Amino acid sequence: MTARITAPRPALTAVLVRLGVLLAGLAAILAQPQLHTVPTAVMLIGVVLAAAFPARIGATVAIAGFVLAWTTAYGWHVTPSAPRTVFAAAALYALHATSSLAGFLPLDARVDVGVLRRYALRCVPVVIGAAVIIGVNYAIPRFAGSALVELAGLVGVLAVLGIASWLLLRSRSTSEPENRTNR
Amino acid sequence: MSEAGGGGRGWLASGWQPTVALAAAAGTAALLLFLAVALHRPDLVVIAAPLVISLVVNLARRPGTGVSAVLRAHASTLLEDQGTTLTLRVTAPESADLVRTTTRAGAWMELTGARATRCDQMPASGPLIVPQAARALRWGRTRSGSADVTVSAAQGLFRFDAQARSTPVRIVPLRERFHAIDAMPQAAGNLGAHRSRRPGDGTDLAGVRPFVGGDRLKRINWPVSLRTGQLHVTATVSDRDTAVMIVLDSSIDVTSRSVTPTGGSLDIAVHAAASIAEHYLHSGDRVGLLDHAQPLRPIRPAAGRAHLDRIVDALLDVTPQPSSGDYPLPRVLARVAPRAMVMLLSPLLGAARPQRAVEIARAGHPVLVIDTLGAEAPTDEAREWTDLAWRLQLLQRSADIDRLGEHGIPVVAWRGAGSLDEVLLRLSRAVGAPRVRT
């Protein structure tokens, strides 16, 4: 009954994706203006875990460490420079996207290159949408003081949160019963 | 997971499940936006923006339909060492990011060729077809394999797990090119391939004798008749068929299974039984099968190609299991094959003691014991006393074989073609010799 067990070599594609996780995590660390010990250590552990065990909570730990480090580094009511902020946002999104992908790519799998191409292409709308929001975000202060703009900003944040919450609730309510009847 | 395909051909499916990445992205985005408002930090909105947009875009893109996976083997009946292709057919939404498939071989099967785990994208139309080469290792009834399918969608925010099971497959034991002489100690019936000791209409020459009333004219041997001046006829012996009852002792399987899946005593026995059955059925004889462990389900002796399939099919179910207690084996044989030649396949070791052979011989059957132990020692548990215990077993076995010889029961090790010739000849002579009852 015993089949011949041979340890397959790690697939290059899967290794490269995990390397991407590591690089994105390191970029997120380097995006910090000051490297405090505790948040940096949390991020580093999270990044290593995310690269080694991408299907687990490594990426979550790294992102939580990033939020902690970023908010504590500048103190209250201090706005960092726009390039550094955009770089940090890009690094964080790259960490999230690559660790999500790496979670589905075992090291011993044969990976079709088309998978990576499709995944990368699907990041484009997100990047474009984020660029628009970031642009608006940096344009808003020019109109600071206008009650209308502040109201629009508040409504915008609430709308985004509302849509995300509604989609989350919808996905949770329709996920299981619908698909268990497939024949 | 729930059974979705029904019966043995279905698949198990879990439904679309949110992943850790979804929770992490949603939690982080909400926290960043909250902090942005609470701390008056627009930079936090910038950092949260890609995550929020990613959530909105991918949640809207979440697939609605499910996933199904079916694994099929190209052949439902395989010979040992024969290769086949397992084809996994995955039906999933085209919008899925990737389809991860892991194919596993069933019992007595082995995957060959490419990696068992693959990550592919769904084709633009139609299902995803994933072929995987496999090879049959050992005879038996099994499933050719199973496959785990995981489909990722919405940039890893959702996953769908499904498991596909393949249809059953029969792995038929390879029959060696076995042949044996046509000498049989006990022939029965009026037609067949074996020479009997009785004169009759056959093909083998028995001698030339004077003509007597009732002889057929076509049998007159004219050269001898002219030379002697008296009519002589060519006498032949009648051709007879025989019934061979193969008794398989499956009460013990001596093997080191951790080293190799094949080569155990039961493996040798099954191969020998299949080879013997094929040989004698090909010769026009009748062959039956009796599994020692299942004495109440014998296969009665019969002839023909279909009967060989029946015997081989029964051999696929042979598993090492203790004998079902004391049962009158000679009585079972007397019922299903009263005058059959019995070939007992046994390792003659431990639980498979040779007492059965003696009982069968006493019931009047010619018995030939085929030793199926082979050269392999059970090396699974190499402990301090294992070697000594094994040697003691072999000593006991040797004594048992000697005792069988004293009862006139020959024991021959299975060596494939021709290994039974000498013993069959001796058995034929022994049956023809005058008996002295003591």
Coordinates of C-alpha atoms in Angstrom, one line a residue:
Chain A
M1 CA 0.0 0.0 0.0
T2 CA 2.9 2.3 0.5
A3 CA 3.5 4.5 -2.5
R4 CA 7.1 5.5 -3.3
I5 CA 7.6 8.8 -1.5
T6 CA 9.9 11.3 -3.2
A7 CA 10.3 14.8 -2.0
P8 CA 9.6 17.1 -4.9
R9 CA 11.8 20.1 -5.4
P10 CA 10.2 23.5 -4.5
A11 CA 8.5 25.1 -7.5
L12 CA 10.3 28.2 -8.7
T13 CA 7.1 30.2 -9.1
A14 CA 5.9 29.4 -5.6
V15 CA 9.3 30.4 -4.2
L16 CA 9.2 33.7 -6.1
V17 CA 5.8 34.6 -4.8
R18 CA 7.0 34.0 -1.2
L19 CA 10.0 36.1 -2.0
G20 CA 7.6 38.8 -3.1
V21 CA 5.9 38.5 0.3
L22 CA 9.2 39.0 2.0
L23 CA 10.1 41.9 -0.1
A24 CA 6.8 43.6 0.3
G25 CA 7.1 43.1 4.1
L26 CA 10.5 44.6 4.2
A27 CA 9.3 47.5 2.1
A28 CA 6.5 48.1 4.6
I29 CA 9.1 48.0 7.4
L30 CA 11.4 50.4 5.6
A31 CA 8.5 52.8 4.9
Q32 CA 8.4 53.6 8.6
P33 CA 10.0 56.9 9.4
Q34 CA 11.3 55.6 12.7
L35 CA 12.0 51.9 13.6
H36 CA 10.7 51.3 17.2
T37 CA 11.7 48.0 18.6
V38 CA 8.4 46.5 19.5
P39 CA 6.4 47.3 16.3
T40 CA 9.3 46.5 14.1
A41 CA 9.9 43.2 15.8
V42 CA 6.1 42.4 15.4
M43 CA 6.3 43.3 11.8
L44 CA 9.4 41.3 11.2
I45 CA 8.0 38.2 12.8
G46 CA 4.7 38.6 10.9
V47 CA 6.6 39.0 7.6
V48 CA 8.7 35.9 8.2
L49 CA 5.6 33.9 9.2
A50 CA 3.7 35.2 6.2
A51 CA 6.5 34.0 3.9
A52 CA 6.9 30.7 5.6
F53 CA 3.2 29.9 6.3
P54 CA 1.2 32.2 4.0
A55 CA -2.1 30.5 4.7
R56 CA -1.9 31.3 8.4
I57 CA -2.1 34.7 10.2
G58 CA 1.4 35.8 9.5
A59 CA 0.3 38.6 7.1
T60 CA -2.3 39.7 9.6
V61 CA 0.3 40.1 12.3
A62 CA 2.6 42.0 10.0
I63 CA -0.2 44.4 9.0
A64 CA -1.2 44.9 12.6
G65 CA 2.4 45.6 13.4
F66 CA 2.5 48.1 10.5
V67 CA -0.5 50.0 11.8
L68 CA 0.9 50.1 15.3
A69 CA 4.3 51.3 14.0
W70 CA 2.9 53.9 11.6
T71 CA 0.5 55.5 14.1
T72 CA 3.0 55.6 16.9
A73 CA 5.9 56.9 14.8
Y74 CA 4.3 60.3 14.1
G75 CA 2.5 60.9 17.2
W76 CA -0.8 62.8 17.2
H77 CA -1.9 65.2 14.5
V78 CA 1.2 64.9 12.4
T79 CA 0.9 64.3 8.7
P80 CA 3.8 62.4 7.1
S81 CA 5.0 63.3 3.6
A82 CA 2.9 62.2 0.7
P83 CA 5.5 60.0 -1.1
R84 CA 6.3 58.1 2.0
T85 CA 2.6 57.5 2.7
V86 CA 1.9 56.4 -0.9
F87 CA 4.9 54.1 -0.7
A88 CA 3.7 52.6 2.6
A89 CA 0.2 52.1 1.2
A90 CA 1.6 50.3 -1.9
A91 CA 3.8 48.1 0.3
L92 CA 1.0 47.2 2.6
Y93 CA -1.3 46.3 -0.4
A94 CA 1.5 44.3 -2.0
L95 CA 2.0 42.4 1.3
H96 CA -1.7 41.7 1.5
A97 CA -2.0 40.6 -2.2
T98 CA 1.2 38.5 -2.4
S99 CA 0.4 36.7 0.9
S100 CA -3.1 36.0 -0.2
L101 CA -1.7 34.4 -3.4
A102 CA 1.1 32.6 -1.6
G103 CA -1.5 31.0 0.7
F104 CA -2.8 29.0 -2.3
L105 CA 0.5 28.0 -3.8
P106 CA 2.2 25.1 -2.1
L107 CA 5.9 24.9 -2.5
D108 CA 5.7 21.5 -4.3
A109 CA 3.1 22.6 -6.8
R110 CA 3.5 23.1 -10.5
V111 CA 2.2 26.6 -11.1
D112 CA 0.8 27.8 -14.4
V113 CA 2.4 31.2 -15.2
G114 CA -1.1 32.3 -16.4
V115 CA -2.2 32.2 -12.8
L116 CA 0.3 34.9 -11.9
R117 CA -0.6 37.0 -14.9
R118 CA -4.3 36.9 -14.2
Y119 CA -3.7 37.7 -10.5
A120 CA -1.5 40.7 -11.4
L121 CA -4.0 42.0 -13.9
R122 CA -6.7 41.9 -11.3
C123 CA -4.7 44.2 -9.1
V124 CA -4.8 46.9 -11.7
P125 CA -8.4 48.2 -11.0
V126 CA -7.6 48.2 -7.3
V127 CA -4.5 50.3 -8.0
I128 CA -6.4 52.7 -10.2
G129 CA -9.2 53.1 -7.8
A130 CA -6.8 53.6 -4.9
A131 CA -4.9 56.2 -6.9
V132 CA -8.2 58.2 -7.5
I133 CA -9.0 58.1 -3.8
I134 CA -5.5 59.1 -2.8
G135 CA -5.6 62.0 -5.3
V136 CA -8.9 63.2 -3.9
N137 CA -7.6 62.8 -0.4
Y138 CA -4.7 65.0 -1.1
A139 CA -6.8 67.5 -3.0
I140 CA -9.4 67.9 -0.2
P141 CA -7.1 70.0 2.1
R142 CA -7.0 72.8 -0.6
F143 CA -10.7 73.2 0.0
A144 CA -10.4 72.9 3.7
G145 CA -12.8 74.9 5.7
S146 CA -15.7 74.3 3.3
A147 CA -18.5 72.7 5.2
L148 CA -19.7 71.1 2.0
V149 CA -16.3 69.3 1.4
E150 CA -16.1 68.1 5.0
L151 CA -19.6 66.8 4.7
A152 CA -18.8 65.1 1.4
G153 CA -15.7 63.5 2.9
L154 CA -17.6 62.2 5.9
V155 CA -20.3 60.8 3.6
G156 CA -17.6 59.2 1.4
V157 CA -16.0 57.4 4.3
L158 CA -19.4 56.2 5.5
A159 CA -20.4 55.1 2.0
V160 CA -17.2 53.1 1.5
L161 CA -17.6 51.5 4.9
G162 CA -21.3 50.8 4.3
I163 CA -20.7 49.2 0.9
A164 CA -17.9 47.0 2.3
S165 CA -20.1 46.0 5.2
W166 CA -23.1 45.2 3.0
L167 CA -20.9 43.1 0.6
L168 CA -19.5 41.3 3.6
L169 CA -22.9 40.5 5.0
R170 CA -24.2 39.5 1.6
S171 CA -21.3 37.1 1.0
R172 CA -21.7 35.6 4.4
S173 CA -25.4 35.0 4.0
T174 CA -25.3 33.5 0.5
S175 CA -22.1 31.5 0.7
E176 CA -23.1 28.1 2.0
P177 CA -26.6 26.9 1.2
E178 CA -26.4 27.9 -2.5
N179 CA -23.3 25.9 -3.3
R180 CA -24.0 22.7 -1.4
T181 CA -26.6 21.6 -3.8
N182 CA -24.3 21.4 -6.8
R183 CA -24.8 18.3 -8.8
Chain B
M1 CA -18.0 19.3 3.7
S2 CA -21.2 17.8 2.4
E3 CA -21.8 15.0 -0.1
A4 CA -22.8 16.7 -3.3
G5 CA -22.3 14.2 -6.1
G6 CA -24.3 11.3 -4.7
G7 CA -23.2 7.7 -4.5
G8 CA -19.7 6.7 -4.9
R9 CA -19.0 9.0 -7.8
G10 CA -19.6 12.3 -6.2
W11 CA -17.5 14.9 -4.7
L12 CA -17.5 16.6 -1.3
A13 CA -17.9 20.4 -1.4
S14 CA -17.7 23.0 1.3
G15 CA -19.2 26.1 -0.3
W16 CA -17.4 29.5 -0.7
Q17 CA -15.7 30.3 2.6
P18 CA -14.0 33.6 3.5
T19 CA -10.3 33.4 4.1
V20 CA -8.0 34.8 6.7
A21 CA -7.0 37.4 4.1
L22 CA -10.5 38.7 4.0
A23 CA -10.7 39.1 7.7
A24 CA -7.3 40.8 7.8
A25 CA -8.1 43.2 5.0
A26 CA -11.5 44.1 6.4
G27 CA -10.2 44.5 9.9
T28 CA -7.2 46.6 8.9
A29 CA -9.2 48.9 6.6
A30 CA -11.8 49.5 9.3
L31 CA -9.2 50.2 11.9
L32 CA -7.3 52.6 9.7
L33 CA -10.4 54.5 8.7
F34 CA -11.5 54.8 12.3
L35 CA -8.0 56.0 13.3
A36 CA -8.0 58.4 10.4
V37 CA -11.2 60.0 11.7
A38 CA -10.3 59.8 15.3
L39 CA -6.8 61.1 15.0
H40 CA -7.5 63.5 12.1
R41 CA -4.8 61.7 10.0
P42 CA -5.6 61.7 6.3
D43 CA -2.5 59.7 5.6
L44 CA -4.2 56.7 7.2
V45 CA -7.0 57.1 4.6
V46 CA -4.3 56.9 1.9
I47 CA -2.9 53.7 3.5
A48 CA -6.3 52.2 3.8
A49 CA -7.4 53.1 0.3
P50 CA -6.0 50.1 -1.6
L51 CA -7.3 47.7 1.0
V52 CA -10.8 49.3 0.9
I53 CA -10.9 49.4 -2.9
S54 CA -9.6 45.8 -3.0
L55 CA -12.4 44.7 -0.7
V56 CA -15.1 46.5 -2.6
V57 CA -13.9 45.4 -6.0
N58 CA -13.3 41.8 -5.0
L59 CA -16.5 41.4 -2.9
A60 CA -18.5 42.6 -5.9
R61 CA -16.6 40.1 -8.1
R62 CA -17.2 37.2 -5.8
P63 CA -18.4 34.2 -7.8
G64 CA -21.9 33.0 -7.3
T65 CA -21.8 29.5 -8.6
G66 CA -20.1 26.5 -7.0
V67 CA -17.4 24.1 -7.9
S68 CA -17.6 20.5 -8.9
A69 CA -14.8 18.0 -9.4
V70 CA -14.9 14.5 -10.9
L71 CA -12.0 12.2 -11.1
R72 CA -12.0 9.3 -13.5
A73 CA -9.6 6.6 -14.4
H74 CA -9.3 5.8 -18.1
A75 CA -9.6 2.1 -17.4
S76 CA -11.7 0.3 -14.8
T77 CA -9.7 -2.9 -15.0
L78 CA -5.9 -2.8 -14.9
L79 CA -3.2 -5.4 -14.9
E80 CA -0.4 -5.1 -12.3
D81 CA 2.2 -2.6 -13.3
Q82 CA -0.1 -1.3 -16.0
G83 CA -0.3 2.5 -16.4
T84 CA -3.4 4.6 -16.8
T85 CA -4.4 8.2 -16.7
L86 CA -6.5 9.8 -14.0
T87 CA -8.4 12.7 -15.4
L88 CA -9.7 15.3 -13.0
R89 CA -12.4 17.5 -14.4
V90 CA -13.1 20.7 -12.5
T91 CA -16.0 23.0 -13.1
A92 CA -15.7 26.4 -11.5
P93 CA -16.5 30.0 -12.3
E94 CA -14.3 31.5 -14.9
S95 CA -13.6 34.4 -12.6
A96 CA -11.8 32.2 -10.2
D97 CA -8.2 33.3 -9.5
L98 CA -6.7 29.8 -9.5
V99 CA -7.6 26.2 -9.1
R100 CA -5.3 24.1 -6.9
T101 CA -5.5 20.4 -7.4
T102 CA -3.8 17.6 -5.5
T103 CA -4.3 14.1 -6.8
R104 CA -3.6 11.2 -4.6
A105 CA -3.2 7.6 -5.6
G106 CA -5.6 5.0 -4.2
A107 CA -4.4 1.9 -2.4
W108 CA -2.1 -0.2 -4.6
M109 CA -1.8 2.6 -7.0
E110 CA 1.1 5.0 -7.6
L111 CA 1.2 8.4 -9.3
T112 CA 3.9 8.8 -11.9
G113 CA 5.1 11.6 -14.0
A114 CA 4.4 15.2 -13.1
R115 CA 3.9 16.7 -9.7
A116 CA 0.7 15.7 -7.9
T117 CA -0.1 19.3 -6.9
R118 CA -0.9 21.8 -9.6
C119 CA -2.1 25.4 -9.7
D120 CA -3.9 26.3 -12.9
Q121 CA -6.2 29.0 -14.1
M122 CA -9.7 28.2 -15.3
P123 CA -9.9 28.1 -19.1
A124 CA -12.0 30.8 -20.8
S125 CA -14.7 28.2 -21.5
G126 CA -15.4 24.7 -20.4
P127 CA -14.1 22.8 -17.5
L128 CA -10.5 22.5 -16.4
I129 CA -9.0 19.1 -17.3
V130 CA -6.1 17.9 -15.2
P131 CA -4.5 14.6 -16.3
Q132 CA -2.3 12.6 -14.0
A133 CA -0.4 9.5 -14.9
A134 CA -0.8 6.6 -12.5
R135 CA 0.4 2.9 -12.3
A136 CA -1.1 -0.1 -10.7
L137 CA 1.1 -1.7 -8.1
R138 CA -0.6 -4.7 -6.8
W139 CA -3.7 -6.8 -7.5
G140 CA -6.9 -6.0 -5.6
R141 CA -10.0 -4.1 -5.7
T142 CA -9.5 -0.4 -5.0
R143 CA -10.2 3.1 -6.0
S144 CA -7.7 4.6 -8.4
G145 CA -7.3 7.8 -6.4
S146 CA -8.8 10.9 -5.0
A147 CA -8.3 14.6 -5.5
D148 CA -8.4 17.7 -3.3
V149 CA -9.6 20.8 -5.2
T150 CA -9.3 24.3 -3.8
V151 CA -10.5 27.2 -5.8
S152 CA -9.5 30.7 -4.9
A153 CA -11.6 33.7 -5.9
A154 CA -11.7 37.4 -5.4
Q155 CA -7.9 37.7 -5.0
G156 CA -7.7 35.1 -2.3
L157 CA -10.6 36.5 -0.2
F158 CA -12.7 33.4 -0.8
R159 CA -12.0 29.7 -1.2
F160 CA -14.0 26.7 -2.2
D161 CA -12.8 23.3 -1.1
A162 CA -14.0 20.1 -2.9
Q163 CA -12.9 16.6 -2.9
A164 CA -13.3 14.2 -5.8
R165 CA -13.2 10.5 -5.6
S166 CA -12.6 8.3 -8.5
T167 CA -14.6 5.3 -9.6
P168 CA -13.6 1.8 -8.4
V169 CA -10.9 0.0 -10.3
R170 CA -9.9 -3.7 -10.5
I171 CA -6.3 -4.6 -10.6
V172 CA -5.9 -8.1 -12.0
P173 CA -2.9 -10.2 -11.0
L174 CA -0.4 -10.9 -13.7
R175 CA -0.4 -14.5 -14.7
E176 CA 3.0 -16.0 -15.2
R177 CA 3.7 -18.1 -18.3
F178 CA 3.0 -21.3 -16.5
H179 CA 2.8 -24.7 -18.0
A180 CA 2.8 -28.2 -16.5
I181 CA 2.8 -31.7 -17.9
D182 CA -0.5 -33.3 -18.6
A183 CA -0.1 -36.1 -16.0
M184 CA -2.9 -36.0 -13.6
P185 CA -3.3 -38.5 -10.7
Q186 CA -7.1 -38.6 -11.0
A187 CA -8.9 -37.9 -14.3
A188 CA -12.6 -37.7 -14.7
G189 CA -15.1 -37.3 -17.5
N190 CA -14.9 -38.7 -21.0
L191 CA -13.1 -36.0 -22.9
G192 CA -10.1 -33.9 -22.1
A193 CA -6.5 -33.2 -22.5
H194 CA -5.0 -35.7 -20.0
R195 CA -4.1 -39.3 -20.8
S196 CA -5.9 -41.7 -18.6
R197 CA -4.8 -45.2 -17.6
R198 CA -7.8 -46.7 -19.3
P199 CA -7.9 -47.8 -22.9
G200 CA -10.4 -46.1 -25.1
D201 CA -10.8 -43.7 -28.0
G202 CA -8.0 -41.3 -27.7
T203 CA -4.9 -40.1 -29.5
D204 CA -2.1 -41.5 -27.4
L205 CA -0.8 -44.9 -28.3
A206 CA -1.3 -47.7 -25.7
G207 CA 0.0 -50.6 -27.9
V208 CA -1.0 -53.0 -30.7
R209 CA -3.2 -56.0 -29.8
P210 CA -5.1 -58.7 -31.6
F211 CA -8.5 -57.8 -33.0
V212 CA -11.5 -58.7 -30.9
G213 CA -15.1 -58.4 -31.6
G214 CA -16.4 -54.9 -31.2
D215 CA -13.2 -53.2 -32.4
R216 CA -13.6 -50.5 -35.0
L217 CA -12.4 -51.4 -38.4
K218 CA -10.6 -48.1 -38.8
R219 CA -8.4 -49.2 -35.9
I220 CA -6.9 -52.2 -37.7
N221 CA -3.2 -51.9 -38.0
W222 CA -2.7 -53.3 -41.5
P223 CA 1.1 -53.6 -41.6
V224 CA 1.2 -55.6 -38.4
S225 CA -1.8 -57.7 -39.5
L226 CA -0.1 -58.6 -42.8
R227 CA 3.2 -59.4 -41.1
T228 CA 1.6 -61.7 -38.5
G229 CA -1.2 -63.1 -40.6
Q230 CA -3.7 -62.1 -37.9
L231 CA -5.8 -59.0 -37.5
H232 CA -4.3 -56.5 -35.1
V233 CA -5.7 -53.2 -33.9
T234 CA -3.9 -50.1 -32.6
A235 CA -5.0 -49.5 -29.1
T236 CA -5.1 -46.0 -27.6
V237 CA -5.7 -44.7 -24.1
S238 CA -8.7 -42.5 -23.6
D239 CA -8.3 -38.8 -23.1
R240 CA -9.8 -37.5 -19.9
D241 CA -10.3 -34.1 -18.3
T242 CA -9.8 -33.4 -14.7
A243 CA -11.0 -31.1 -12.0
V244 CA -8.5 -29.1 -10.1
M245 CA -9.5 -27.5 -6.9
I246 CA -7.3 -24.7 -5.8
V247 CA -7.4 -24.2 -2.1
L248 CA -5.9 -20.9 -1.0
D249 CA -4.7 -20.5 2.6
S250 CA -5.2 -16.9 3.3
S251 CA -5.0 -17.2 7.1
I252 CA -1.6 -15.7 7.1
D253 CA 0.4 -13.3 4.9
V254 CA 4.1 -13.3 5.5
T255 CA 5.5 -10.1 4.2
S256 CA 7.5 -7.1 5.0
R257 CA 4.9 -4.7 3.7
S258 CA 6.9 -1.6 4.7
V259 CA 9.6 -2.5 2.3
T260 CA 7.6 -3.4 -0.7
P261 CA 3.9 -3.6 -1.5
T262 CA 4.3 -6.9 -3.3
G263 CA 6.1 -10.2 -2.7
G264 CA 4.4 -11.5 0.4
S265 CA 3.3 -15.1 0.7
L266 CA -0.3 -14.2 -0.1
D267 CA 0.8 -12.3 -3.1
I268 CA 2.7 -15.3 -4.4
A269 CA -0.3 -17.5 -3.6
V270 CA -2.7 -15.3 -5.6
H271 CA -0.3 -15.2 -8.6
A272 CA 0.2 -18.9 -8.5
A273 CA -3.5 -19.6 -8.2
A274 CA -4.2 -17.3 -11.2
S275 CA -1.5 -18.9 -13.3
I276 CA -2.6 -22.5 -12.4
A277 CA -6.2 -21.7 -13.1
E278 CA -5.3 -20.2 -16.5
H279 CA -3.2 -23.1 -17.5
Y280 CA -5.7 -25.8 -16.7
L281 CA -8.7 -23.9 -18.0
H282 CA -6.8 -23.3 -21.2
S283 CA -6.2 -27.1 -21.4
G284 CA -9.9 -27.7 -21.2
D285 CA -10.0 -28.8 -17.6
R286 CA -12.3 -27.7 -14.9
V287 CA -10.9 -25.5 -12.1
G288 CA -12.5 -24.5 -8.8
L289 CA -11.3 -22.2 -6.1
L290 CA -11.7 -22.3 -2.3
D291 CA -10.5 -19.6 0.0
H292 CA -9.4 -21.2 3.2
A293 CA -10.7 -18.2 5.1
Q294 CA -14.1 -18.3 3.4
P295 CA -14.9 -21.9 3.0
L296 CA -18.6 -21.4 2.6
R297 CA -18.1 -19.4 -0.6
P298 CA -16.3 -21.9 -2.9
I299 CA -16.2 -21.6 -6.7
R300 CA -17.2 -24.9 -8.1
P301 CA -15.0 -26.5 -10.8
A302 CA -16.1 -25.4 -14.2
A303 CA -14.4 -24.8 -17.6
G304 CA -14.2 -21.9 -20.0
R305 CA -12.8 -18.5 -20.4
A306 CA -15.6 -16.9 -18.4
H307 CA -14.8 -19.1 -15.5
L308 CA -11.2 -17.9 -15.5
D309 CA -12.6 -14.3 -15.2
R310 CA -14.8 -15.5 -12.3
I311 CA -11.8 -17.1 -10.5
V312 CA -9.6 -14.0 -11.1
D313 CA -12.4 -11.8 -9.8
A314 CA -12.7 -13.9 -6.6
L315 CA -8.9 -13.7 -6.1
L316 CA -9.2 -9.9 -6.0
D317 CA -11.1 -10.2 -2.7
V318 CA -8.5 -12.4 -1.0
T319 CA -7.2 -10.7 2.1
P320 CA -5.2 -12.0 5.0
Q321 CA -7.7 -13.0 7.6
P322 CA -7.9 -15.7 10.2
S323 CA -9.7 -18.9 9.3
S324 CA -13.4 -19.0 10.2
G325 CA -12.9 -21.6 12.8
D326 CA -13.3 -25.4 12.6
Y327 CA -15.2 -26.4 9.5
P328 CA -15.2 -29.7 7.7
L329 CA -13.0 -28.7 4.7
P330 CA -13.0 -32.3 3.3
R331 CA -16.8 -32.2 3.5
V332 CA -16.9 -28.9 1.6
L333 CA -14.6 -30.4 -1.0
A334 CA -16.6 -33.6 -1.3
R335 CA -19.7 -31.5 -2.0
V336 CA -18.2 -29.1 -4.6
A337 CA -15.5 -31.3 -6.2
P338 CA -15.7 -34.9 -5.2
R339 CA -12.8 -36.3 -7.2
A340 CA -10.8 -33.2 -7.7
M341 CA -7.1 -32.9 -7.6
V342 CA -6.5 -30.4 -4.7
M343 CA -3.7 -27.9 -4.9
L344 CA -3.2 -26.3 -1.6
L345 CA -1.4 -23.0 -1.7
S346 CA 0.0 -22.2 1.7
P347 CA 3.1 -20.8 3.4
L348 CA 2.9 -23.7 5.9
L349 CA 3.7 -21.3 8.7
G350 CA 2.2 -20.4 12.0
A351 CA -1.6 -20.3 11.7
A352 CA -1.4 -21.9 8.3
R353 CA -0.5 -25.3 9.7
P354 CA -0.4 -28.3 7.3
Q355 CA -3.1 -30.2 9.2
R356 CA -5.6 -29.3 6.5
A357 CA -3.6 -31.0 3.8
V358 CA -3.6 -34.2 5.8
E359 CA -7.3 -34.0 6.3
I360 CA -7.9 -33.5 2.6
A361 CA -5.6 -36.4 1.7
R362 CA -7.4 -38.7 4.1
A363 CA -10.7 -37.8 2.4
G364 CA -9.3 -39.4 -0.8
H365 CA -8.2 -36.4 -2.7
P366 CA -4.8 -36.3 -4.3
V367 CA -3.2 -33.3 -2.7
L368 CA -0.3 -31.2 -3.8
V369 CA 0.9 -28.5 -1.4
I370 CA 2.5 -25.5 -3.1
D371 CA 4.7 -23.6 -0.7
T372 CA 4.2 -19.9 -1.1
L373 CA 6.5 -18.6 1.6
G374 CA 9.1 -17.2 -0.8
A375 CA 12.4 -16.0 0.2
E376 CA 11.3 -12.9 2.1
A377 CA 11.5 -12.7 5.8
P378 CA 9.1 -10.5 7.8
T379 CA 11.5 -7.6 8.6
D380 CA 8.9 -5.1 9.7
E381 CA 9.8 -5.5 13.4
A382 CA 13.5 -6.0 13.7
R383 CA 13.7 -6.5 17.4
E384 CA 16.1 -8.4 19.5
W385 CA 14.1 -11.7 19.5
T386 CA 12.6 -11.4 16.0
D387 CA 15.4 -13.3 14.3
L388 CA 15.4 -16.1 16.8
A389 CA 11.6 -16.4 16.6
W390 CA 11.7 -16.5 12.8
R391 CA 14.3 -19.2 12.9
L392 CA 12.1 -21.2 15.3
Q393 CA 9.2 -20.8 13.0
L394 CA 11.3 -22.1 10.1
L395 CA 12.4 -25.1 12.1
Q396 CA 8.8 -25.9 12.9
R397 CA 7.8 -25.5 9.3
S398 CA 10.6 -27.8 8.2
A399 CA 9.3 -30.5 10.6
D400 CA 5.8 -30.0 9.3
I401 CA 6.9 -30.4 5.7
D402 CA 8.7 -33.6 6.6
R403 CA 5.5 -34.9 8.3
L404 CA 3.6 -34.1 5.1
G405 CA 6.1 -36.2 3.2
E406 CA 5.5 -39.1 5.5
H407 CA 1.8 -38.9 4.6
G408 CA 2.6 -39.0 1.0
I409 CA 1.7 -35.4 0.4
P410 CA 4.3 -33.7 -1.8
V411 CA 5.3 -30.1 -1.1
V412 CA 6.8 -28.0 -3.8
A413 CA 7.8 -24.4 -3.7
W414 CA 6.2 -22.2 -6.3
R415 CA 8.8 -21.4 -9.0
G416 CA 6.5 -20.6 -11.9
A417 CA 6.6 -22.6 -15.1
G418 CA 7.4 -26.3 -14.8
S419 CA 7.7 -26.2 -11.0
L420 CA 4.9 -28.8 -10.6
D421 CA 5.9 -31.2 -13.3
E422 CA 8.0 -33.6 -11.3
V423 CA 5.6 -33.7 -8.4
L424 CA 2.6 -34.3 -10.7
L425 CA 4.3 -37.2 -12.3
R426 CA 5.1 -38.7 -8.9
L427 CA 1.6 -38.2 -7.8
S428 CA 0.3 -40.0 -10.9
R429 CA 2.5 -42.9 -10.3
A430 CA 1.6 -43.0 -6.7
V431 CA -2.1 -43.2 -7.4
G432 CA -1.5 -46.0 -9.9
A433 CA 0.6 -48.1 -7.5
P434 CA -1.1 -50.8 -5.4
R435 CA -2.2 -49.6 -2.0
V436 CA -1.7 -51.3 1.3
R437 CA -4.1 -50.3 4.0
T438 CA -2.6 -50.4 7.5

